Amino acid sequence: MITTILTAAAVYVATGIDYLVILILLFSQIKKGQAKHIWIGQYIGTVIIIGVSLLVALGVANLIPQQWVVGLLGLLPLYLGVKIWIKGEEDEDESNILSLFSSDRFNQLFLTVTFIVLASSADDFSIYIPYFTALNMFEIIVAIIVFLIMVAVLCYVSYRLASLDFVSEKIEKYERWIVPIVFIGLGIYIMFENGTFNALFSFLL
């Protein structure tokens, strides 16, 4: 059981570390009462990824679309980055940056966080599915519990790092550049890594 716990923790760290920068960025921008949205969004996204991976691993369903289709989710952080870049130049009130994440169609911040988690999930599926396949039912239950605990650890560590003065001061000072660049970069990276650009070009040409 100890081996299962340690292995599950290592698997989550290997896949969840990608979210660290995004979570630090989000936590550094929160206003009172918004932290729970980030926690909820991270948990919902993670549960969906675990659930789909488990169903596929058990042979219950084949729910994973082609990889380039998953990459289309990269359009969300790309859209958010461009939106913040444009509107950030128009708005002098820095406290409104985070509200741009939760406006229009994604009128709840946790939904935006959920979609960002799902957009970054291609690598998670490629690791979780074979991992679950190698476990028995008891080990799967233990692994899932560990994953859920590790989500809390990741969110807490991100929150604490975002609370450090030198981190929050740097982000606050350069947020007009950091926020859009990180999200635009994330969107492009997700689409590139999943072969979405190549697929789209092949359709157009």
Coordinates of N, CA and C in Angstrom, one line a residue:
M1 N 0.8 -1.2 0.0 CA 0.0 0.0 0.0 C 0.9 1.3 0.0
I2 N 2.0 1.2 0.8 CA 2.9 2.4 0.8 C 3.4 2.6 -0.6
T3 N 3.8 1.5 -1.3 CA 4.3 1.7 -2.6 C 3.3 2.3 -3.5
T4 N 2.0 1.9 -3.4 CA 1.0 2.5 -4.2 C 0.8 4.0 -4.0
I5 N 0.9 4.4 -2.7 CA 0.7 5.8 -2.3 C 1.9 6.6 -2.8
L6 N 3.1 6.1 -2.7 CA 4.2 6.9 -3.2 C 4.3 7.0 -4.7
T7 N 3.9 5.9 -5.3 CA 3.8 5.9 -6.8 C 2.8 6.9 -7.3
A8 N 1.6 6.8 -6.7 CA 0.5 7.7 -7.1 C 0.9 9.2 -6.9
A9 N 1.6 9.5 -5.8 CA 2.0 10.8 -5.5 C 3.0 11.3 -6.6
A10 N 3.9 10.4 -6.9 CA 4.9 10.7 -8.0 C 4.3 10.9 -9.3
V11 N 3.3 10.1 -9.6 CA 2.6 10.2 -10.9 C 1.8 11.6 -11.0
Y12 N 1.2 12.0 -9.9 CA 0.5 13.3 -9.9 C 1.5 14.4 -10.0
V13 N 2.6 14.4 -9.3 CA 3.6 15.4 -9.3 C 4.1 15.6 -10.8
A14 N 4.3 14.5 -11.4 CA 4.8 14.5 -12.8 C 3.8 15.2 -13.8
T15 N 2.5 15.0 -13.5 CA 1.5 15.6 -14.4 C 1.0 16.9 -13.9
G16 N 1.0 17.1 -12.6 CA 0.4 18.3 -12.0 C 1.3 19.5 -11.9
I17 N 2.6 19.3 -12.1 CA 3.6 20.4 -11.9 C 3.4 21.5 -13.0
D18 N 2.8 21.1 -14.1 CA 2.5 22.0 -15.2 C 1.6 23.1 -14.8
Y19 N 0.7 22.8 -13.8 CA -0.3 23.7 -13.4 C 0.2 24.8 -12.4
L20 N 1.4 24.5 -11.9 CA 1.9 25.3 -10.8 C 2.0 26.8 -11.1
V21 N 2.6 27.1 -12.3 CA 2.8 28.6 -12.7 C 1.4 29.2 -12.9
I22 N 0.5 28.5 -13.5 CA -0.9 29.0 -13.8 C -1.6 29.3 -12.4
L23 N -1.5 28.3 -11.5 CA -2.2 28.5 -10.2 C -1.6 29.7 -9.4
I24 N -0.2 29.8 -9.4 CA 0.4 30.9 -8.8 C -0.1 32.2 -9.3
L25 N -0.2 32.3 -10.7 CA -0.6 33.5 -11.3 C -2.1 33.8 -10.9
L26 N -2.9 32.8 -10.9 CA -4.3 33.1 -10.5 C -4.5 33.5 -9.1
F27 N -3.8 32.7 -8.2 CA -3.9 33.1 -6.8 C -3.3 34.4 -6.5
S28 N -2.3 34.9 -7.2 CA -1.8 36.2 -7.0 C -2.7 37.3 -7.4
Q29 N -3.8 37.0 -8.1 CA -4.7 38.0 -8.6 C -6.0 38.0 -7.8
I30 N -6.2 37.0 -7.0 CA -7.5 36.9 -6.4 C -7.9 38.0 -5.4
K31 N -9.2 38.2 -5.4 CA -9.8 39.1 -4.4 C -10.5 38.2 -3.4
K32 N -11.0 38.8 -2.3 CA -11.7 38.1 -1.3 C -12.8 37.2 -1.8
G33 N -12.8 35.9 -1.4 CA -13.8 35.0 -1.8 C -13.6 34.3 -3.1
Q34 N -12.5 34.6 -3.9 CA -12.3 34.0 -5.2 C -11.4 32.8 -5.1
A35 N -10.7 32.6 -4.0 CA -9.8 31.4 -3.9 C -10.5 30.1 -4.1
K36 N -11.7 30.1 -3.6 CA -12.4 28.8 -3.6 C -12.7 28.4 -5.1
H37 N -12.9 29.4 -6.0 CA -13.2 29.1 -7.4 C -12.0 28.4 -8.0
I38 N -10.8 28.8 -7.6 CA -9.6 28.1 -8.2 C -9.5 26.7 -7.7
W39 N -9.8 26.5 -6.4 CA -9.7 25.2 -5.8 C -10.8 24.3 -6.5
I40 N -12.0 24.8 -6.6 CA -13.1 24.0 -7.2 C -12.8 23.7 -8.7
G41 N -12.3 24.7 -9.4 CA -12.0 24.4 -10.8 C -10.9 23.4 -11.0
Q42 N -9.9 23.4 -10.2 CA -8.8 22.5 -10.2 C -9.3 21.1 -9.9
Y43 N -10.2 21.0 -8.9 CA -10.7 19.7 -8.5 C -11.6 19.1 -9.6
I44 N -12.5 19.9 -10.2 CA -13.4 19.5 -11.2 C -12.7 19.0 -12.4
G45 N -11.7 19.8 -12.9 CA -10.9 19.4 -14.0 C -10.1 18.1 -13.8
T46 N -9.6 17.9 -12.6 CA -8.8 16.7 -12.2 C -9.7 15.5 -12.2
V47 N -10.9 15.7 -11.6 CA -11.8 14.5 -11.4 C -12.3 14.1 -12.8
I48 N -12.5 15.0 -13.7 CA -12.9 14.6 -15.1 C -11.8 13.8 -15.8
I49 N -10.6 14.3 -15.6 CA -9.4 13.6 -16.3 C -9.3 12.2 -15.7
I50 N -9.4 12.1 -14.4 CA -9.2 10.8 -13.7 C -10.4 9.9 -14.1
G51 N -11.6 10.4 -14.2 CA -12.7 9.6 -14.5 C -12.6 9.1 -15.9
V52 N -12.3 9.9 -16.9 CA -12.2 9.5 -18.3 C -11.0 8.5 -18.4
S53 N -9.9 8.8 -17.8 CA -8.8 7.9 -17.9 C -9.1 6.5 -17.3
L54 N -9.8 6.5 -16.2 CA -10.2 5.2 -15.6 C -11.2 4.4 -16.4
L55 N -12.1 5.1 -17.0 CA -13.1 4.4 -17.9 C -12.4 3.8 -19.1
V56 N -11.4 4.5 -19.7 CA -10.7 4.0 -20.8 C -9.8 2.8 -20.4
A57 N -9.1 3.0 -19.2 CA -8.2 1.9 -18.7 C -9.0 0.6 -18.4
L58 N -10.2 0.8 -18.0 CA -11.0 -0.4 -17.6 C -11.7 -1.0 -18.9
G59 N -11.6 -0.3 -20.0 CA -12.2 -0.8 -21.2 C -13.7 -0.5 -21.3
V60 N -14.2 0.4 -20.4 CA -15.6 0.7 -20.4 C -16.0 1.5 -21.6
A61 N -15.1 2.4 -21.9 CA -15.4 3.3 -23.0 C -14.1 3.8 -23.7
N62 N -14.2 4.3 -24.9 CA -13.1 4.9 -25.6 C -13.4 6.4 -25.8
L63 N -13.2 7.2 -24.7 CA -13.7 8.5 -24.7 C -12.6 9.6 -25.1
I64 N -11.4 9.1 -25.4 CA -10.4 10.1 -25.7 C -10.4 10.4 -27.2
P65 N -10.7 11.6 -27.5 CA -10.7 12.0 -29.0 C -9.3 12.0 -29.5
Q66 N -9.2 12.2 -30.8 CA -7.8 12.4 -31.4 C -7.1 13.5 -30.7
Q67 N -5.8 13.3 -30.6 CA -5.0 14.3 -29.8 C -5.1 15.7 -30.3
W68 N -5.2 15.9 -31.6 CA -5.3 17.3 -32.1 C -6.6 17.9 -31.7
V69 N -7.6 17.1 -31.5 CA -8.9 17.7 -31.0 C -8.8 18.2 -29.6
V70 N -8.1 17.4 -28.7 CA -7.8 17.9 -27.4 C -7.1 19.2 -27.4
G71 N -6.2 19.3 -28.4 CA -5.4 20.6 -28.5 C -6.2 21.8 -28.8
L72 N -7.4 21.6 -29.3 CA -8.3 22.8 -29.6 C -8.6 23.5 -28.3
L73 N -8.6 22.8 -27.2 CA -8.9 23.4 -25.9 C -7.8 24.5 -25.6
G74 N -6.7 24.5 -26.3 CA -5.7 25.5 -26.1 C -6.1 26.8 -26.6
L75 N -7.2 26.9 -27.4 CA -7.8 28.1 -27.8 C -8.3 29.0 -26.7
L76 N -8.7 28.3 -25.6 CA -9.2 29.0 -24.4 C -8.2 29.9 -23.7
P77 N -7.0 29.3 -23.3 CA -6.0 30.2 -22.7 C -5.5 31.2 -23.7
L78 N -5.4 30.8 -25.0 CA -5.0 31.8 -26.0 C -6.0 33.0 -26.1
Y79 N -7.2 32.6 -26.1 CA -8.3 33.7 -26.2 C -8.2 34.6 -24.9
L80 N -8.0 34.0 -23.7 CA -8.0 34.7 -22.5 C -6.8 35.7 -22.5
G81 N -5.6 35.1 -23.0 CA -4.4 36.0 -23.0 C -4.6 37.2 -23.9
V82 N -5.1 37.0 -25.1 CA -5.3 38.1 -26.0 C -6.3 39.1 -25.4
K83 N -7.4 38.5 -24.8 CA -8.4 39.4 -24.3 C -7.9 40.3 -23.1
I84 N -7.1 39.7 -22.3 CA -6.5 40.4 -21.2 C -5.5 41.5 -21.7
W85 N -4.7 41.1 -22.7 CA -3.8 42.0 -23.3 C -4.5 43.3 -23.8
I86 N -5.6 43.0 -24.6 CA -6.3 44.1 -25.2 C -7.1 45.0 -24.1
K87 N -7.8 44.3 -23.3 CA -8.6 45.0 -22.3 C -7.8 45.6 -21.2
G88 N -6.6 44.9 -20.9 CA -5.7 45.4 -19.9 C -5.2 46.8 -20.3
E89 N -5.0 47.0 -21.5 CA -4.5 48.3 -22.0 C -5.5 49.4 -21.8
E90 N -6.8 49.0 -21.9 CA -7.9 49.9 -21.8 C -8.3 50.3 -20.4
D91 N -8.0 49.4 -19.5 CA -8.4 49.5 -18.1 C -7.3 49.8 -17.1
E92 N -7.3 50.9 -16.5 CA -6.3 51.3 -15.6 C -6.4 50.7 -14.2
D93 N -7.5 50.1 -13.9 CA -7.7 49.5 -12.6 C -7.1 48.0 -12.6
E94 N -6.0 47.8 -12.0 CA -5.3 46.5 -12.0 C -6.1 45.5 -11.3
S95 N -7.0 45.8 -10.4 CA -7.7 44.8 -9.7 C -8.8 44.1 -10.6
N96 N -9.0 44.7 -11.8 CA -10.0 44.1 -12.6 C -9.4 43.0 -13.5
I97 N -8.1 42.8 -13.5 CA -7.5 41.8 -14.4 C -8.2 40.4 -14.2
L98 N -8.3 39.9 -13.0 CA -8.8 38.6 -12.8 C -10.3 38.5 -13.2
S99 N -11.0 39.7 -13.1 CA -12.4 39.6 -13.5 C -12.6 39.3 -15.0
L100 N -11.5 39.6 -15.8 CA -11.6 39.3 -17.2 C -11.6 37.8 -17.4
F101 N -11.1 37.0 -16.5 CA -11.1 35.6 -16.6 C -12.5 35.0 -16.5
S102 N -13.4 35.8 -15.7 CA -14.7 35.2 -15.4 C -15.8 36.1 -15.9
S103 N -15.6 36.6 -17.1 CA -16.7 37.4 -17.8 C -17.1 36.7 -19.0
D104 N -18.1 37.3 -19.6 CA -18.7 36.7 -20.9 C -19.3 35.3 -20.6
R105 N -18.9 34.4 -21.6 CA -19.4 33.0 -21.5 C -19.0 32.3 -20.2
F106 N -17.8 32.5 -19.8 CA -17.3 31.8 -18.7 C -17.5 32.7 -17.4
N107 N -18.8 32.8 -17.0 CA -19.1 33.8 -16.0 C -18.8 33.4 -14.6
Q108 N -18.2 32.2 -14.5 CA -17.7 31.7 -13.2 C -16.2 31.4 -13.3
L109 N -15.4 31.9 -12.4 CA -14.0 31.7 -12.5 C -13.6 30.2 -12.5
F110 N -14.4 29.4 -11.7 CA -14.1 28.0 -11.6 C -14.2 27.3 -12.9
L111 N -15.2 27.7 -13.8 CA -15.3 27.1 -15.1 C -14.1 27.4 -15.9
T112 N -13.6 28.6 -15.9 CA -12.4 28.9 -16.6 C -11.2 28.1 -16.2
V113 N -11.0 27.9 -14.9 CA -9.9 27.1 -14.3 C -10.1 25.6 -14.8
T114 N -11.4 25.2 -14.7 CA -11.7 23.8 -15.1 C -11.2 23.6 -16.6
F115 N -11.6 24.5 -17.5 CA -11.3 24.3 -18.9 C -9.8 24.4 -19.1
I116 N -9.1 25.3 -18.3 CA -7.6 25.4 -18.5 C -7.0 24.0 -18.1
V117 N -7.5 23.4 -17.0 CA -7.0 22.1 -16.6 C -7.2 21.1 -17.7
L118 N -8.4 21.1 -18.2 CA -8.7 20.1 -19.3 C -7.9 20.4 -20.5
A119 N -7.6 21.7 -20.8 CA -6.8 22.0 -22.0 C -5.4 21.5 -21.9
S120 N -4.9 21.3 -20.6 CA -3.5 20.9 -20.4 C -3.5 19.4 -20.1
S121 N -4.5 18.6 -20.5 CA -4.7 17.3 -20.0 C -4.1 16.2 -20.9
A122 N -3.7 16.5 -22.1 CA -3.2 15.5 -23.0 C -2.1 14.6 -22.4
D123 N -1.1 15.2 -21.7 CA -0.1 14.4 -21.1 C -0.6 13.6 -19.9
D124 N -1.6 14.1 -19.2 CA -2.2 13.4 -18.1 C -2.8 12.1 -18.6
F125 N -3.6 12.2 -19.6 CA -4.2 11.0 -20.2 C -3.2 9.9 -20.5
S126 N -2.1 10.4 -21.2 CA -1.1 9.4 -21.7 C -0.4 8.7 -20.5
I127 N -0.4 9.3 -19.3 CA 0.2 8.7 -18.1 C -0.8 8.0 -17.3
Y128 N -2.0 8.6 -17.1 CA -3.0 8.0 -16.2 C -3.6 6.7 -16.7
I129 N -3.8 6.6 -18.0 CA -4.5 5.4 -18.6 C -3.6 4.2 -18.4
P130 N -2.3 4.2 -18.9 CA -1.5 3.0 -18.6 C -1.3 2.7 -17.1
Y131 N -1.2 3.8 -16.3 CA -1.0 3.6 -14.9 C -2.2 2.9 -14.3
F132 N -3.4 3.3 -14.6 CA -4.6 2.7 -14.0 C -4.7 1.2 -14.5
T133 N -4.3 1.0 -15.7 CA -4.3 -0.4 -16.3 C -3.5 -1.4 -15.5
A134 N -2.4 -0.9 -14.9 CA -1.5 -1.7 -14.2 C -1.9 -2.0 -12.7
L135 N -3.0 -1.4 -12.3 CA -3.4 -1.5 -10.9 C -4.7 -2.4 -10.7
N136 N -4.8 -3.0 -9.6 CA -6.1 -3.7 -9.2 C -7.1 -2.7 -8.7
M137 N -8.3 -3.1 -8.4 CA -9.3 -2.1 -8.0 C -9.0 -1.4 -6.7
F138 N -8.4 -2.2 -5.7 CA -8.1 -1.5 -4.4 C -7.0 -0.5 -4.6
E139 N -6.0 -0.8 -5.5 CA -4.9 0.1 -5.7 C -5.4 1.4 -6.5
I140 N -6.4 1.2 -7.3 CA -7.0 2.3 -8.1 C -7.6 3.3 -7.1
I141 N -8.4 2.7 -6.1 CA -9.1 3.5 -5.1 C -8.1 4.3 -4.3
V142 N -7.0 3.6 -3.9 CA -5.9 4.3 -3.1 C -5.3 5.4 -4.0
A143 N -5.0 5.1 -5.2 CA -4.4 6.1 -6.1 C -5.3 7.3 -6.3
I144 N -6.6 7.1 -6.5 CA -7.5 8.2 -6.7 C -7.5 9.1 -5.4
I145 N -7.5 8.5 -4.3 CA -7.5 9.3 -3.0 C -6.3 10.1 -2.9
V146 N -5.1 9.5 -3.3 CA -3.9 10.2 -3.2 C -3.9 11.4 -4.2
F147 N -4.4 11.2 -5.4 CA -4.5 12.2 -6.4 C -5.3 13.4 -5.8
L148 N -6.4 13.1 -5.2 CA -7.3 14.2 -4.7 C -6.6 14.9 -3.6
I149 N -5.8 14.2 -2.8 CA -5.1 14.9 -1.7 C -4.0 15.8 -2.3
M150 N -3.3 15.2 -3.4 CA -2.3 16.0 -4.0 C -2.8 17.3 -4.7
V151 N -4.0 17.2 -5.2 CA -4.6 18.5 -5.7 C -4.6 19.5 -4.7
A152 N -5.1 19.2 -3.4 CA -5.1 20.1 -2.3 C -3.7 20.6 -2.0
V153 N -2.7 19.7 -2.1 CA -1.3 20.1 -1.8 C -0.8 21.1 -2.8
L154 N -1.1 20.8 -4.1 CA -0.7 21.7 -5.2 C -1.3 23.1 -5.1
C155 N -2.6 23.1 -4.8 CA -3.3 24.4 -4.6 C -2.8 25.2 -3.5
Y156 N -2.5 24.5 -2.3 CA -2.0 25.1 -1.2 C -0.6 25.7 -1.4
V157 N 0.3 24.9 -2.0 CA 1.6 25.3 -2.3 C 1.6 26.5 -3.2
S158 N 0.7 26.5 -4.2 CA 0.6 27.6 -5.2 C 0.1 28.8 -4.5
Y159 N -0.8 28.7 -3.6 CA -1.4 29.8 -2.8 C -0.3 30.4 -1.9
R160 N 0.5 29.6 -1.3 CA 1.5 30.1 -0.4 C 2.6 30.8 -1.2
L161 N 3.0 30.2 -2.3 CA 4.0 30.9 -3.1 C 3.5 32.2 -3.7
A162 N 2.2 32.3 -4.0 CA 1.7 33.5 -4.5 C 1.6 34.6 -3.4
S163 N 1.5 34.1 -2.2 CA 1.5 35.1 -1.0 C 2.8 35.6 -0.6
L164 N 3.9 35.0 -1.1 CA 5.2 35.6 -0.8 C 5.4 37.0 -1.4
D165 N 5.9 37.9 -0.6 CA 6.0 39.3 -1.0 C 6.7 39.5 -2.3
F166 N 7.9 38.8 -2.4 CA 8.7 39.1 -3.7 C 8.0 38.5 -4.9
V167 N 7.2 37.5 -4.7 CA 6.5 36.9 -5.9 C 5.3 37.8 -6.2
S168 N 4.5 38.1 -5.2 CA 3.3 39.0 -5.5 C 3.7 40.4 -6.0
E169 N 4.8 40.9 -5.5 CA 5.2 42.2 -5.9 C 5.7 42.2 -7.4
K170 N 6.4 41.2 -7.8 CA 6.9 41.1 -9.2 C 5.7 40.9 -10.1
I171 N 4.8 40.0 -9.7 CA 3.6 39.8 -10.6 C 2.8 41.1 -10.7
E172 N 2.6 41.8 -9.5 CA 1.8 43.0 -9.6 C 2.5 44.1 -10.4
K173 N 3.8 44.1 -10.4 CA 4.5 45.1 -11.1 C 4.4 44.9 -12.6
Y174 N 4.5 43.6 -13.0 CA 4.6 43.3 -14.4 C 3.4 42.5 -14.9
E175 N 2.3 42.5 -14.2 CA 1.1 41.7 -14.5 C 0.5 42.0 -15.9
R176 N 0.6 43.2 -16.4 CA 0.1 43.6 -17.7 C 0.8 42.8 -18.8
W177 N 2.0 42.4 -18.5 CA 2.8 41.6 -19.5 C 2.8 40.1 -19.1
I178 N 3.0 39.8 -17.8 CA 3.1 38.4 -17.4 C 1.8 37.6 -17.7
V179 N 0.7 38.1 -17.3 CA -0.6 37.4 -17.4 C -0.9 37.0 -18.9
P180 N -0.9 38.0 -19.8 CA -1.3 37.6 -21.2 C -0.2 36.7 -21.8
I181 N 1.1 37.0 -21.5 CA 2.2 36.2 -22.2 C 2.1 34.8 -21.7
V182 N 1.8 34.5 -20.4 CA 1.7 33.2 -19.9 C 0.6 32.4 -20.6
F183 N -0.6 33.1 -20.7 CA -1.8 32.4 -21.2 C -1.7 32.2 -22.7
I184 N -1.2 33.2 -23.4 CA -1.0 33.1 -24.9 C 0.0 32.0 -25.1
G185 N 1.1 32.0 -24.4 CA 2.1 30.9 -24.5 C 1.6 29.5 -24.2
L186 N 0.7 29.4 -23.2 CA 0.1 28.2 -22.8 C -0.8 27.7 -23.9
G187 N -1.6 28.5 -24.5 CA -2.5 28.2 -25.6 C -1.7 27.6 -26.8
I188 N -0.7 28.4 -27.2 CA 0.2 28.0 -28.3 C 0.9 26.6 -28.0
Y189 N 1.4 26.5 -26.8 CA 2.1 25.3 -26.5 C 1.2 24.0 -26.5
I190 N -0.1 24.2 -25.9 CA -1.0 23.1 -25.9 C -1.4 22.7 -27.4
M191 N -1.6 23.6 -28.2 CA -2.0 23.3 -29.6 C -0.8 22.7 -30.4
F192 N 0.4 23.2 -30.1 CA 1.6 22.7 -30.8 C 1.9 21.3 -30.4
E193 N 1.9 21.0 -29.0 CA 2.2 19.7 -28.5 C 1.2 18.6 -28.9
N194 N 0.0 19.0 -29.2 CA -1.1 18.1 -29.6 C -1.2 17.9 -31.1
G195 N -0.4 18.6 -31.8 CA -0.4 18.5 -33.3 C -1.6 19.2 -33.9
T196 N -2.2 20.1 -33.2 CA -3.4 20.8 -33.6 C -3.1 21.7 -34.8
F197 N -2.0 22.4 -34.8 CA -1.6 23.3 -35.9 C -1.4 22.5 -37.2
N198 N -0.7 21.4 -37.1 CA -0.5 20.5 -38.3 C -1.8 20.0 -38.8
A199 N -2.7 19.6 -37.9 CA -4.0 19.1 -38.4 C -4.8 20.1 -39.1
L200 N -4.8 21.3 -38.5 CA -5.5 22.4 -39.1 C -5.0 22.8 -40.5
F201 N -3.6 22.9 -40.6 CA -3.0 23.2 -41.8 C -3.3 22.2 -42.9
S202 N -3.4 20.9 -42.5 CA -3.6 19.8 -43.5 C -5.1 19.9 -44.0
F203 N -6.0 20.4 -43.1 CA -7.3 20.6 -43.6 C -7.5 21.8 -44.6
L204 N -6.7 22.8 -44.3 CA -6.7 24.0 -45.1 C -6.0 23.9 -46.5
L205 N -5.0 23.1 -46.5 CA -4.2 23.0 -47.7 C -4.6 21.7 -48.5

